[in-house]
mmCIF file of C-alpha atoms and ligand atoms in Angstrom:
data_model
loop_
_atom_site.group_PDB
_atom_site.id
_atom_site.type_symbol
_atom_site.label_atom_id
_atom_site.label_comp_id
_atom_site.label_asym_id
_atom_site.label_seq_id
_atom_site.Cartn_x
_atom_site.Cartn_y
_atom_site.Cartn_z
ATOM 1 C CA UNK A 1 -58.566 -53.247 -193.872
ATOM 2 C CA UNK A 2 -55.417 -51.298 -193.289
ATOM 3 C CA UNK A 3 -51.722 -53.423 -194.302
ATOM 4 C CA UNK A 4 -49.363 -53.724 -191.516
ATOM 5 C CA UNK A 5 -46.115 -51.907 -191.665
ATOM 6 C CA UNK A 6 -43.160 -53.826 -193.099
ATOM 7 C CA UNK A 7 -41.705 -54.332 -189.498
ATOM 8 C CA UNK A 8 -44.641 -55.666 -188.304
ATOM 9 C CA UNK A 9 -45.508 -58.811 -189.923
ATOM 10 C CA UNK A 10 -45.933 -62.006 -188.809
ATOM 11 C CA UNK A 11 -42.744 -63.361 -188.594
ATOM 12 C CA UNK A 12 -41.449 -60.072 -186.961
ATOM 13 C CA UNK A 13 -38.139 -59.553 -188.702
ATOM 14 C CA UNK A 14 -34.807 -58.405 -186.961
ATOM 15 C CA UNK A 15 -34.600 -54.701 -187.001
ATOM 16 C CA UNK A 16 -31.403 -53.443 -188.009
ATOM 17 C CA UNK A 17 -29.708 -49.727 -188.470
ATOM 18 C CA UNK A 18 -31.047 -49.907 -192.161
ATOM 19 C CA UNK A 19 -34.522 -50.795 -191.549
ATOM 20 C CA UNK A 20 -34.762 -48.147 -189.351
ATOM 21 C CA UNK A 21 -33.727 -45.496 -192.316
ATOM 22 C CA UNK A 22 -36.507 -47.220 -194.221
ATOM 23 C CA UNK A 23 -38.964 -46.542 -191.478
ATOM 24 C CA UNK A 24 -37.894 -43.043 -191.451
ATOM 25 C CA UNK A 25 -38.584 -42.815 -195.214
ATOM 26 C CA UNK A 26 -41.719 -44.478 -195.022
ATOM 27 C CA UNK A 27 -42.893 -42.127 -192.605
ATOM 28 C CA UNK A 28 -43.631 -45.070 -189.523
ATOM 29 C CA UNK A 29 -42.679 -43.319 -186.681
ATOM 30 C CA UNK A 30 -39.909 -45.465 -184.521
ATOM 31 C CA UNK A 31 -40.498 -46.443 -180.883
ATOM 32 C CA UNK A 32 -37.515 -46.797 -178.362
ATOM 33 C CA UNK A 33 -37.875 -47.906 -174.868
ATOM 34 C CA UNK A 34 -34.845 -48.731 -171.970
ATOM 35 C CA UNK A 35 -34.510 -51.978 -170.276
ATOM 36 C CA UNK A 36 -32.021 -52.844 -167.884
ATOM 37 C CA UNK A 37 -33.414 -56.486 -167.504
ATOM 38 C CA UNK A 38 -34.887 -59.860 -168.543
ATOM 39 C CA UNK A 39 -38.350 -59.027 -167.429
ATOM 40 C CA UNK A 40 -38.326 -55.745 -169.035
ATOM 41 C CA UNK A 41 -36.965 -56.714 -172.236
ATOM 42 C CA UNK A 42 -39.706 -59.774 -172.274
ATOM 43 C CA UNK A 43 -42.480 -56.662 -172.372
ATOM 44 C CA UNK A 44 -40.423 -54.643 -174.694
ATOM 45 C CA UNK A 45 -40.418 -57.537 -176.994
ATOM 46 C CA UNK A 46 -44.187 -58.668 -176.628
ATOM 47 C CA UNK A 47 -45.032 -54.979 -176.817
ATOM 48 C CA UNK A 48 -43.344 -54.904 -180.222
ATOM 49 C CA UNK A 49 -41.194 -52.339 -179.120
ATOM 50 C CA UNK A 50 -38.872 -51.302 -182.047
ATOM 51 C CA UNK A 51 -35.781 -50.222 -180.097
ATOM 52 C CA UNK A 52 -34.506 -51.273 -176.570
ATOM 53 C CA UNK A 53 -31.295 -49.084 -175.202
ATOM 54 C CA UNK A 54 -29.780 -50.376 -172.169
ATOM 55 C CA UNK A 55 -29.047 -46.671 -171.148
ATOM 56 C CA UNK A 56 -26.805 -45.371 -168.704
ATOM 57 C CA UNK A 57 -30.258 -43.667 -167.056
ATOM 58 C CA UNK A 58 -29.826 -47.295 -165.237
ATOM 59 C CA UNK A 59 -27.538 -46.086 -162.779
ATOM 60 C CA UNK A 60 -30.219 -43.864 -161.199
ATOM 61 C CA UNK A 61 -33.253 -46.068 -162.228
ATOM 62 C CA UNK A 62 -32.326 -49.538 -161.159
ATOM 63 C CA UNK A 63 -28.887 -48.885 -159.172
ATOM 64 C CA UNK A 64 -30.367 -45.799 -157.326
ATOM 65 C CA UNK A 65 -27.335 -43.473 -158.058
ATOM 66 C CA UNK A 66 -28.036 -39.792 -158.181
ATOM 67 C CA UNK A 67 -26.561 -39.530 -161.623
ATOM 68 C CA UNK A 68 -25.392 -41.416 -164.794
ATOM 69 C CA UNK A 69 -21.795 -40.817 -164.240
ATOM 70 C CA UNK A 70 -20.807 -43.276 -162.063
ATOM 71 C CA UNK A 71 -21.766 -46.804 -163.680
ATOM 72 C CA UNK A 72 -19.081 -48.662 -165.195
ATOM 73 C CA UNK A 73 -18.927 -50.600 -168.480
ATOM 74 C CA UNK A 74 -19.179 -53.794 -166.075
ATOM 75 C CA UNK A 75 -22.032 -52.858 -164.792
ATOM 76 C CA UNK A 76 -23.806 -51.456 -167.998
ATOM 77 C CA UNK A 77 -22.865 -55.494 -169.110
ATOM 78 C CA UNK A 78 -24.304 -57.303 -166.388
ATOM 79 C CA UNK A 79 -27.629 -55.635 -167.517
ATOM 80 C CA UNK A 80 -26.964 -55.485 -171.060
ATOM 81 C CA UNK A 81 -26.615 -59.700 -171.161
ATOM 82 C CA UNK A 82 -29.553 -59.797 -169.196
ATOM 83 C CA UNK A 83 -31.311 -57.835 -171.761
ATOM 84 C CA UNK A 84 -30.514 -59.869 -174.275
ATOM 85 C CA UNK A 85 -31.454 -63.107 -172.931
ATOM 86 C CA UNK A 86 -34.980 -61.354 -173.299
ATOM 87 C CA UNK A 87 -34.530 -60.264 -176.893
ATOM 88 C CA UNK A 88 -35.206 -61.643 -180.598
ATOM 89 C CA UNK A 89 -36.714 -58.594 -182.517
ATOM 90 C CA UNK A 90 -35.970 -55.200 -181.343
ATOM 91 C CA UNK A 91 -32.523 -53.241 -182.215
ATOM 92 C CA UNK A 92 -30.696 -53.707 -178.741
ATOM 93 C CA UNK A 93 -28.544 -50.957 -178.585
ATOM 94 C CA UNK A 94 -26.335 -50.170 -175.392
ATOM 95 C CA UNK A 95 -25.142 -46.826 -173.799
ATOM 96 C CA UNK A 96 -21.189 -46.351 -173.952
ATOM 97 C CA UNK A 97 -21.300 -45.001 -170.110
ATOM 98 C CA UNK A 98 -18.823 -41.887 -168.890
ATOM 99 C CA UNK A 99 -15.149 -42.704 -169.313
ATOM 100 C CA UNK A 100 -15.540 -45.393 -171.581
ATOM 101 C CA UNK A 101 -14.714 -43.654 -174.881
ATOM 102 C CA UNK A 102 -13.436 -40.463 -173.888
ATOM 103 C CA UNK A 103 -9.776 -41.117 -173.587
ATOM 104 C CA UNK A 104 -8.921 -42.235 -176.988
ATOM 105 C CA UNK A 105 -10.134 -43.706 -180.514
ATOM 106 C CA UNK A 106 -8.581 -47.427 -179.176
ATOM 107 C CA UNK A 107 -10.259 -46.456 -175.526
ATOM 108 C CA UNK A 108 -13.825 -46.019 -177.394
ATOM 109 C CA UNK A 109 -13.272 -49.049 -179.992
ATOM 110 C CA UNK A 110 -12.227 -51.062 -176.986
ATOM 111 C CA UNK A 111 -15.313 -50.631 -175.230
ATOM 112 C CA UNK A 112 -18.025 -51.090 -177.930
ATOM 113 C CA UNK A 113 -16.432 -53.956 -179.264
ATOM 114 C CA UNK A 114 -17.233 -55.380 -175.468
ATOM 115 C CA UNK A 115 -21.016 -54.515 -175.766
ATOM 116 C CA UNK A 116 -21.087 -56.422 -179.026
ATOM 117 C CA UNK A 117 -18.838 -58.966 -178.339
ATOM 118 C CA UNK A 118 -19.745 -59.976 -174.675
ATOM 119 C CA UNK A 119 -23.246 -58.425 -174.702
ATOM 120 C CA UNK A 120 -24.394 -59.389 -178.028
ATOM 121 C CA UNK A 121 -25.604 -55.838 -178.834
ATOM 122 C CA UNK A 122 -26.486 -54.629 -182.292
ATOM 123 C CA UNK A 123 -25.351 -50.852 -181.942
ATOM 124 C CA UNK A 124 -23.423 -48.424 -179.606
ATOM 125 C CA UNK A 125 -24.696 -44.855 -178.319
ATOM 126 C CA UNK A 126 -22.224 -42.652 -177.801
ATOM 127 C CA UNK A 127 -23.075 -38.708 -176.022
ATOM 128 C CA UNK A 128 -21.840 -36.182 -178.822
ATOM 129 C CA UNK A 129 -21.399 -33.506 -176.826
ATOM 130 C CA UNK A 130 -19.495 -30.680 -178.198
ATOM 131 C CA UNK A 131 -16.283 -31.554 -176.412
ATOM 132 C CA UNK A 132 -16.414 -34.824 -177.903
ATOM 133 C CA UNK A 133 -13.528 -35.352 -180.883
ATOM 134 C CA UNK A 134 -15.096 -35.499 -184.080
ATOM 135 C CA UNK A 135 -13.009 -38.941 -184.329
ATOM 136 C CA UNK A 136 -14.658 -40.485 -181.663
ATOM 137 C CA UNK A 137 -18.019 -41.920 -183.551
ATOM 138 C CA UNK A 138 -16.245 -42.068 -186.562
ATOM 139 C CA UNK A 139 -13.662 -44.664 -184.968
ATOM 140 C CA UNK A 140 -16.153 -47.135 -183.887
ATOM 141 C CA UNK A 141 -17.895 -46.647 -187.046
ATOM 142 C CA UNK A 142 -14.966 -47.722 -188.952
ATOM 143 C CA UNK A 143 -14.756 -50.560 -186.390
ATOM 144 C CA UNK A 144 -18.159 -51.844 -188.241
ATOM 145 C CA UNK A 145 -19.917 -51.349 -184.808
ATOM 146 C CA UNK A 146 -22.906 -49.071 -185.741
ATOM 147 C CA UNK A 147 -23.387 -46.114 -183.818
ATOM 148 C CA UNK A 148 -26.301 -43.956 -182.363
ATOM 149 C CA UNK A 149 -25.304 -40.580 -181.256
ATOM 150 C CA UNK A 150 -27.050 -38.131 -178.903
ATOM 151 C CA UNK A 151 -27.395 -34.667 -178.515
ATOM 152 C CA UNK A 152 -29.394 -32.239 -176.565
ATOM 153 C CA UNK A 153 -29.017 -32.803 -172.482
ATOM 154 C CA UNK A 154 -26.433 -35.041 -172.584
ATOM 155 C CA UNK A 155 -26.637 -36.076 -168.748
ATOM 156 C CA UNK A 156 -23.384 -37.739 -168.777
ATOM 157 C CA UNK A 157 -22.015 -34.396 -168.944
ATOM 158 C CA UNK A 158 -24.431 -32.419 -166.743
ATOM 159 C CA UNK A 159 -22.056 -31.190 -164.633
ATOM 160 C CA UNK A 160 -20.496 -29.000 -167.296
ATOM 161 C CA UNK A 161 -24.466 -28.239 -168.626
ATOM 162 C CA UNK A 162 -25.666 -26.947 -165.190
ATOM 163 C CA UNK A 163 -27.700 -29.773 -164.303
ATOM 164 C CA UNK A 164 -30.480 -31.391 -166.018
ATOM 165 C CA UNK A 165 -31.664 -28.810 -168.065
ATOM 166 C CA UNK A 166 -33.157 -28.131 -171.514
ATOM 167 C CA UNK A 167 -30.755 -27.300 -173.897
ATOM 168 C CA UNK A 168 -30.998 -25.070 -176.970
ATOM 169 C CA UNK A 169 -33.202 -22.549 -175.751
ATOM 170 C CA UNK A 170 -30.886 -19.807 -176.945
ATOM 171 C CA UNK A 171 -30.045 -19.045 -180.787
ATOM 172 C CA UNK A 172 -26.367 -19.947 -179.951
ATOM 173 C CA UNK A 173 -27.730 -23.048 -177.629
ATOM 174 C CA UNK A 174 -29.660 -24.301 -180.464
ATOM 175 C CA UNK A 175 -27.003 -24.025 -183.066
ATOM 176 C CA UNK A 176 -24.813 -26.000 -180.683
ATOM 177 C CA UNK A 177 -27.368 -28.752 -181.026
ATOM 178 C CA UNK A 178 -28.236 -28.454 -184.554
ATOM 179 C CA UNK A 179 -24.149 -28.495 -185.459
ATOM 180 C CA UNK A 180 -23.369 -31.393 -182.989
ATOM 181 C CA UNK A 181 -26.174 -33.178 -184.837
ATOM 182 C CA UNK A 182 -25.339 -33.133 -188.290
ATOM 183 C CA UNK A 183 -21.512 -33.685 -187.156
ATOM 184 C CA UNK A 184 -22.899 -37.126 -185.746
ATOM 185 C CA UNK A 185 -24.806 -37.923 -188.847
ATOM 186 C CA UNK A 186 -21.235 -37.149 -191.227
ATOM 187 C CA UNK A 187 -19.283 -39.114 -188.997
ATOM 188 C CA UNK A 188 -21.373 -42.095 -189.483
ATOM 189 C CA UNK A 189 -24.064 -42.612 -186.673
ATOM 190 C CA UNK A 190 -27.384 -44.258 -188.115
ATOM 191 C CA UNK A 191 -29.519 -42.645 -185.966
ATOM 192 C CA UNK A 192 -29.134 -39.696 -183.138
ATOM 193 C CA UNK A 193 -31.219 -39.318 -180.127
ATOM 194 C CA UNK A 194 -32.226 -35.327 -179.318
ATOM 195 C CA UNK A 195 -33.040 -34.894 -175.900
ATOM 196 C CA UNK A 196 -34.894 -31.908 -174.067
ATOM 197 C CA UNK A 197 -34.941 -29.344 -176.863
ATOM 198 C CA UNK A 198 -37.364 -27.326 -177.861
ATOM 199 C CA UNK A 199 -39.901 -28.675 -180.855
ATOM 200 C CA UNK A 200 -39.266 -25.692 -183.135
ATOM 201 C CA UNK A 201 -35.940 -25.952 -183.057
ATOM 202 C CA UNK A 202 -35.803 -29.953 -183.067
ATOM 203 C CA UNK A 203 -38.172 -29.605 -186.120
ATOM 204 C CA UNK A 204 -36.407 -27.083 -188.066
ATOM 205 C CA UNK A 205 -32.826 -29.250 -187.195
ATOM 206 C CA UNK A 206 -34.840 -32.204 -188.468
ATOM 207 C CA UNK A 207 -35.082 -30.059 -191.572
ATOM 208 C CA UNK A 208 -31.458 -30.292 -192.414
ATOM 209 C CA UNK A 209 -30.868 -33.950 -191.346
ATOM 210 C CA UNK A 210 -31.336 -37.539 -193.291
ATOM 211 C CA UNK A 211 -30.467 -39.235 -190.205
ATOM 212 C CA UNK A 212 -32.632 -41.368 -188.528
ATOM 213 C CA UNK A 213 -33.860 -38.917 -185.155
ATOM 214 C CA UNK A 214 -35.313 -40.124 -181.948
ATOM 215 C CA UNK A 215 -36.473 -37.571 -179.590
ATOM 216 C CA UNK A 216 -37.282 -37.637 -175.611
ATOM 217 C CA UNK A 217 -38.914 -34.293 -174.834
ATOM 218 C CA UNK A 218 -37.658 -32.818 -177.822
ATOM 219 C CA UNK A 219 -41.067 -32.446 -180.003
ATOM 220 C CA UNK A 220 -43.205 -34.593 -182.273
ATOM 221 C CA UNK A 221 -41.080 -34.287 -185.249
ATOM 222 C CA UNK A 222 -38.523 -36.224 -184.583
ATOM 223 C CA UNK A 223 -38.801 -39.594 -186.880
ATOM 224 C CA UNK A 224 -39.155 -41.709 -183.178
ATOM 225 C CA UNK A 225 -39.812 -40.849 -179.170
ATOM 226 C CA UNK A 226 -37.864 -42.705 -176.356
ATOM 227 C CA UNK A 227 -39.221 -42.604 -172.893
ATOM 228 C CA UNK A 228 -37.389 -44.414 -170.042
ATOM 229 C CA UNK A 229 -38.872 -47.797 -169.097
ATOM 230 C CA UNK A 230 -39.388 -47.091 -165.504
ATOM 231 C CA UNK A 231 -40.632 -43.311 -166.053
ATOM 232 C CA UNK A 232 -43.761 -44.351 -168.602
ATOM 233 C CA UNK A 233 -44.403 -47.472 -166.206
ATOM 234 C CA UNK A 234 -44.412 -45.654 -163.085
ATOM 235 C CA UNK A 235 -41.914 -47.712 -162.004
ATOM 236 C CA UNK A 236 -39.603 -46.107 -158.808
ATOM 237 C CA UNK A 237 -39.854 -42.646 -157.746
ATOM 238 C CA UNK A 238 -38.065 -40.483 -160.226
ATOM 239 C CA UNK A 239 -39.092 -39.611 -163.900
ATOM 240 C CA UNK A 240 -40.195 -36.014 -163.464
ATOM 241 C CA UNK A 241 -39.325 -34.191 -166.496
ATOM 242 C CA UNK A 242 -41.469 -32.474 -168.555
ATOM 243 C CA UNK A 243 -41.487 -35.192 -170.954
ATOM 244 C CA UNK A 244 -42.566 -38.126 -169.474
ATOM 245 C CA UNK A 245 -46.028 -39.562 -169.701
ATOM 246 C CA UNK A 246 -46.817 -42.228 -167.760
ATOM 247 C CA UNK A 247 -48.943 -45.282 -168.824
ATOM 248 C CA UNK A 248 -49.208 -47.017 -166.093
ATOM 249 C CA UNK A 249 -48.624 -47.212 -161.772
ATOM 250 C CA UNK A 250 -46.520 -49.868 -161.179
ATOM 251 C CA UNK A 251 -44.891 -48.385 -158.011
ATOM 252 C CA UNK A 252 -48.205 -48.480 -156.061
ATOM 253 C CA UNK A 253 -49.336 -51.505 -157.444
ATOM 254 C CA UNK A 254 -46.203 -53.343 -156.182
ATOM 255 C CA UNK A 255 -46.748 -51.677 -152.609
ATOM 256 C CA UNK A 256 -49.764 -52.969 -152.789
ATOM 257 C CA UNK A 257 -49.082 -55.957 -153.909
ATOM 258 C CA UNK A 258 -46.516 -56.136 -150.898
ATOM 259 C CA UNK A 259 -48.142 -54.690 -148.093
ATOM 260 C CA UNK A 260 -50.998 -57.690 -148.863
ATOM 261 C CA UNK A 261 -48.330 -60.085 -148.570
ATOM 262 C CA UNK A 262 -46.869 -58.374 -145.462
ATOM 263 C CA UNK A 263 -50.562 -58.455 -143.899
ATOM 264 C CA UNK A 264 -51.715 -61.735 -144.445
ATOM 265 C CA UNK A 265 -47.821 -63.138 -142.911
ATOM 266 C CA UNK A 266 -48.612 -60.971 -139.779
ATOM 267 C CA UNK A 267 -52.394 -62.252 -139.782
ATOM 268 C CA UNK A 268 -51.892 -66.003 -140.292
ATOM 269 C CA UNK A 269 -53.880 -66.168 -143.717
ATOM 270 C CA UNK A 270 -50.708 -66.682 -145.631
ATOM 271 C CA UNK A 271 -49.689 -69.507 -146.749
ATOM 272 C CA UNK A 272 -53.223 -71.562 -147.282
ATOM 273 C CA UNK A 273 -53.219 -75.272 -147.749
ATOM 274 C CA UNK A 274 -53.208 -74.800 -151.310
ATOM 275 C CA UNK A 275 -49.569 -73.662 -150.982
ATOM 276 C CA UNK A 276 -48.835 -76.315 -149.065
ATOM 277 C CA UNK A 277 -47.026 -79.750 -149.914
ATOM 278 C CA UNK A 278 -48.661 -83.435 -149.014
ATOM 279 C CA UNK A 279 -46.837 -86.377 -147.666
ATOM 280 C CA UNK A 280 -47.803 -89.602 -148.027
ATOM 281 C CA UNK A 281 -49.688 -90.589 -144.523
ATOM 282 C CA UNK A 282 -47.619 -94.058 -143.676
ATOM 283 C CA UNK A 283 -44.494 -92.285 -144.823
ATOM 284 C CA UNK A 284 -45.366 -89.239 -141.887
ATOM 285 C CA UNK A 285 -45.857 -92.147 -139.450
ATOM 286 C CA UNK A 286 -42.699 -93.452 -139.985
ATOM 287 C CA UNK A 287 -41.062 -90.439 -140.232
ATOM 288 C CA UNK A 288 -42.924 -89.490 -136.771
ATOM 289 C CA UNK A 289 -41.917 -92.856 -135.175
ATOM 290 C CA UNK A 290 -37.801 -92.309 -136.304
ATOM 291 C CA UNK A 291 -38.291 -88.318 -135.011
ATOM 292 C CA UNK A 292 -39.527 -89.804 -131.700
ATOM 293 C CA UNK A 293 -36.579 -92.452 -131.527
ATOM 294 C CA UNK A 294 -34.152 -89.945 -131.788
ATOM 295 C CA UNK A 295 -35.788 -87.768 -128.982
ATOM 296 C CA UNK A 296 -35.671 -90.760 -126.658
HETATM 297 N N1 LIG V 1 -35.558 -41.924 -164.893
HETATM 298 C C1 LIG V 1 -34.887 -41.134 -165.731
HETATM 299 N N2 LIG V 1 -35.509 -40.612 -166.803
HETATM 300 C C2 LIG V 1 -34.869 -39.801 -167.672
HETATM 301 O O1 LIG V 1 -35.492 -39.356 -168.656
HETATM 302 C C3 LIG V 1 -33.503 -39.509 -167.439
HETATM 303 C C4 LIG V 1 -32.882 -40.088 -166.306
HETATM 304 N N3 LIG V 1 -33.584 -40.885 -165.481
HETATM 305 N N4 LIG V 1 -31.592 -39.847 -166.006
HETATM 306 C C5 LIG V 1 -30.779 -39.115 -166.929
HETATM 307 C C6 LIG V 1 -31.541 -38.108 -167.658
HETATM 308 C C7 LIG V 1 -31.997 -36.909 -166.855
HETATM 309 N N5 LIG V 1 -33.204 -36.522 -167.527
HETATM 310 C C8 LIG V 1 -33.851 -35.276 -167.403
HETATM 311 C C9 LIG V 1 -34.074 -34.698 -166.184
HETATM 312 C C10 LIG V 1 -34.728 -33.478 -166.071
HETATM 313 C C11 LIG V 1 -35.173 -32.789 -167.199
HETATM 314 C C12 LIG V 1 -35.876 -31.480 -167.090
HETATM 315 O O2 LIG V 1 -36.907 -31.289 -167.692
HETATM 316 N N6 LIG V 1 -35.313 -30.497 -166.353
HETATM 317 C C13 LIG V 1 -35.884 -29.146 -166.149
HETATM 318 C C14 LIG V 1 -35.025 -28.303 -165.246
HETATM 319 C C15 LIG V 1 -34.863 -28.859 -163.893
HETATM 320 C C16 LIG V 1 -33.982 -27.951 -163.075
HETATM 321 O O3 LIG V 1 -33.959 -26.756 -163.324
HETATM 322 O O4 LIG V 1 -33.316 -28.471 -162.172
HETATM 323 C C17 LIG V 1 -35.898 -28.312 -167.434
HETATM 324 O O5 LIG V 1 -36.875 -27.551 -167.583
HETATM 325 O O6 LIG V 1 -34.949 -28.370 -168.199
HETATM 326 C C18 LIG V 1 -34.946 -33.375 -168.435
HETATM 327 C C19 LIG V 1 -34.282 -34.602 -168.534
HETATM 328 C C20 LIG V 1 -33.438 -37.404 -168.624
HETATM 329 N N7 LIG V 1 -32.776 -38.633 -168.247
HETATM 330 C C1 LIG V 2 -33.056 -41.453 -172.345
HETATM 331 C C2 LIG V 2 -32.107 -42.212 -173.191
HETATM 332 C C3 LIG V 2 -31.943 -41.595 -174.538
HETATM 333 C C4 LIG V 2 -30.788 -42.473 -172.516
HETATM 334 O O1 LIG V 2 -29.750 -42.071 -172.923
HETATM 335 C C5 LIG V 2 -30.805 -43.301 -171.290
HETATM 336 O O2 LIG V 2 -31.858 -43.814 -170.900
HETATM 337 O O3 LIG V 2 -29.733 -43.465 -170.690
HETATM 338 MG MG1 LIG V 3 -28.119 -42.439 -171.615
#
């Protein structure tokens, strides 16, 4: 008989920024997922899911944009709330999206305090590229908003990386990553996400880090993995990266599911008198008798 982990038991507790760290020390590997809505957080909660982000990766997966840049902190509310409304036990944490914290300390401060505030959020996640002003994280961090940081492919600045590409695959790349990374962790953050770097140099990074890690195609020795909700769920048409793994099909099973319904509307066999409502039989007659009144 094996004991559960700490987070685990029966009346699942809370996580919080601190629990996490004492996952990390304990060695139980942390599991993130996205959501973007009520439904999906229900799963992510029943699934026992240990982290939900509402990530900005909802602009392409649910709002179909081509990229992250373009969804607004509105926006990222609307399906942060909804999130919520589906959530008692994860950490909910929320993507800061592009242009909400670049412009200033107050401009960055401003913004979380509307995920937490409005949203109900527990933490912030902020892209650390190296542009980024070290006072950035630090700022909402002294704002008592906690703050996840995230280095690697940063997509929200994609433009400037080339695209959607792996990053530290050079000595200098990786140095970039592994400096950004411990900046994050002295500024504050409680955890950092790495994303699309290669597992040597995420492990050896790892190495020289206390801060809680959670990687998406950035090796198995990160102290967590992420995977967006809709890539591992098969969910829409994108999530190609090397990274993903998908566990199950729901795109085809929801044409399917569809194109049943669209055949059996065309063919008559839809609705069956089970779907149906009764009426009373004297209350039809009169109802027939005041229909045929009228027509007279
Ligand atoms: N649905 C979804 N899943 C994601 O994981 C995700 C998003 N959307 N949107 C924002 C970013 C983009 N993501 C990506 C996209 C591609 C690679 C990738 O592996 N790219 C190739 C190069 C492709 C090229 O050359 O154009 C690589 O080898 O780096 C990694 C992360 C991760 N994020
Ligand atoms: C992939 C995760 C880390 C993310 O930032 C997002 O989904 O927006
Ligand atoms: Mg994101």
């Amino acid at each position: 008989m094996s004991s559960r982990p700490a987070q685990r038991d029966a009346a699942r507790r809370r996580l919080t920024p601190p629990s996490l760290g004492a996952m990390k020390r304990a060695g139980e590997r942390i599991v993130m997922v996205t959501a973007y809505d009520y439904p999906g957080a229900l799963a992510a909660e029943e699934a026992e899911v240990d982290v939900v982000l509402v990530g900005d990766s909802g602009a392409m997966t649910v709002l179909g944009h081509e990229d992250t840049a373009s969804v607004t902190v509105d926006e990222m509310l609307v399906l942060a709330k909804a999130v919520r409304r589906g959530l008692t036990t994860p950490l909910l944490v929320a993507d800061l999206p592009f242009g909400s914290y670049e412009i200033s300390d107050e401009q960055a401060v401003a913004t979380a305090l509307r995920f937490m505030k409005e949203a109900g959020c527990d933490a912030v996640k902020l892209e650390g590229g190296g542009a980024m002003p070290a006072s950035r994280a630090a700022a909402i961090v002294a704002a008592g908003i906690p703050v996840m940081g995230h280095v690697g492919l940063t997509p929200q600045t994609a433009n400037a990386l080339g695209g959607f590409k792996a990053q530290g695959r050079t000595a200098a790349s990786a140095a970039r990553v592994a400096e950004e990374a411990r900046r994050l962790q002295d500024l504050g953050c409680f955890a950092v996400v790495f994303e699309a770097i290669p597992a040597e140099v995420a492990a050896d990074i790892m190495s020289t880090l206390d801060v809680v890690v959670i990687g998406i195609g950035a090796g198995p020795a990160t102290d967590g993995q992420v995977l967006v909700f809709h890539d591992l769920l098969g969910l829409g048409t994108g999530g190609s990266a090397r990274f993903v793994r998908r566990y199950a099909d729901l795109h085809t099973q929801a044409v399917d599911g569809l194109r049943q319904f669209v055949d059996e509307v065309r063919d008559g066999s839809y609705p069956a008198p089970e779907h149906c409502y009764g009426i009373d039989g004297e209350e039809l007659a009169a109802f027939r008798a005041s229909e045929s009144a009228l027509a007279e």
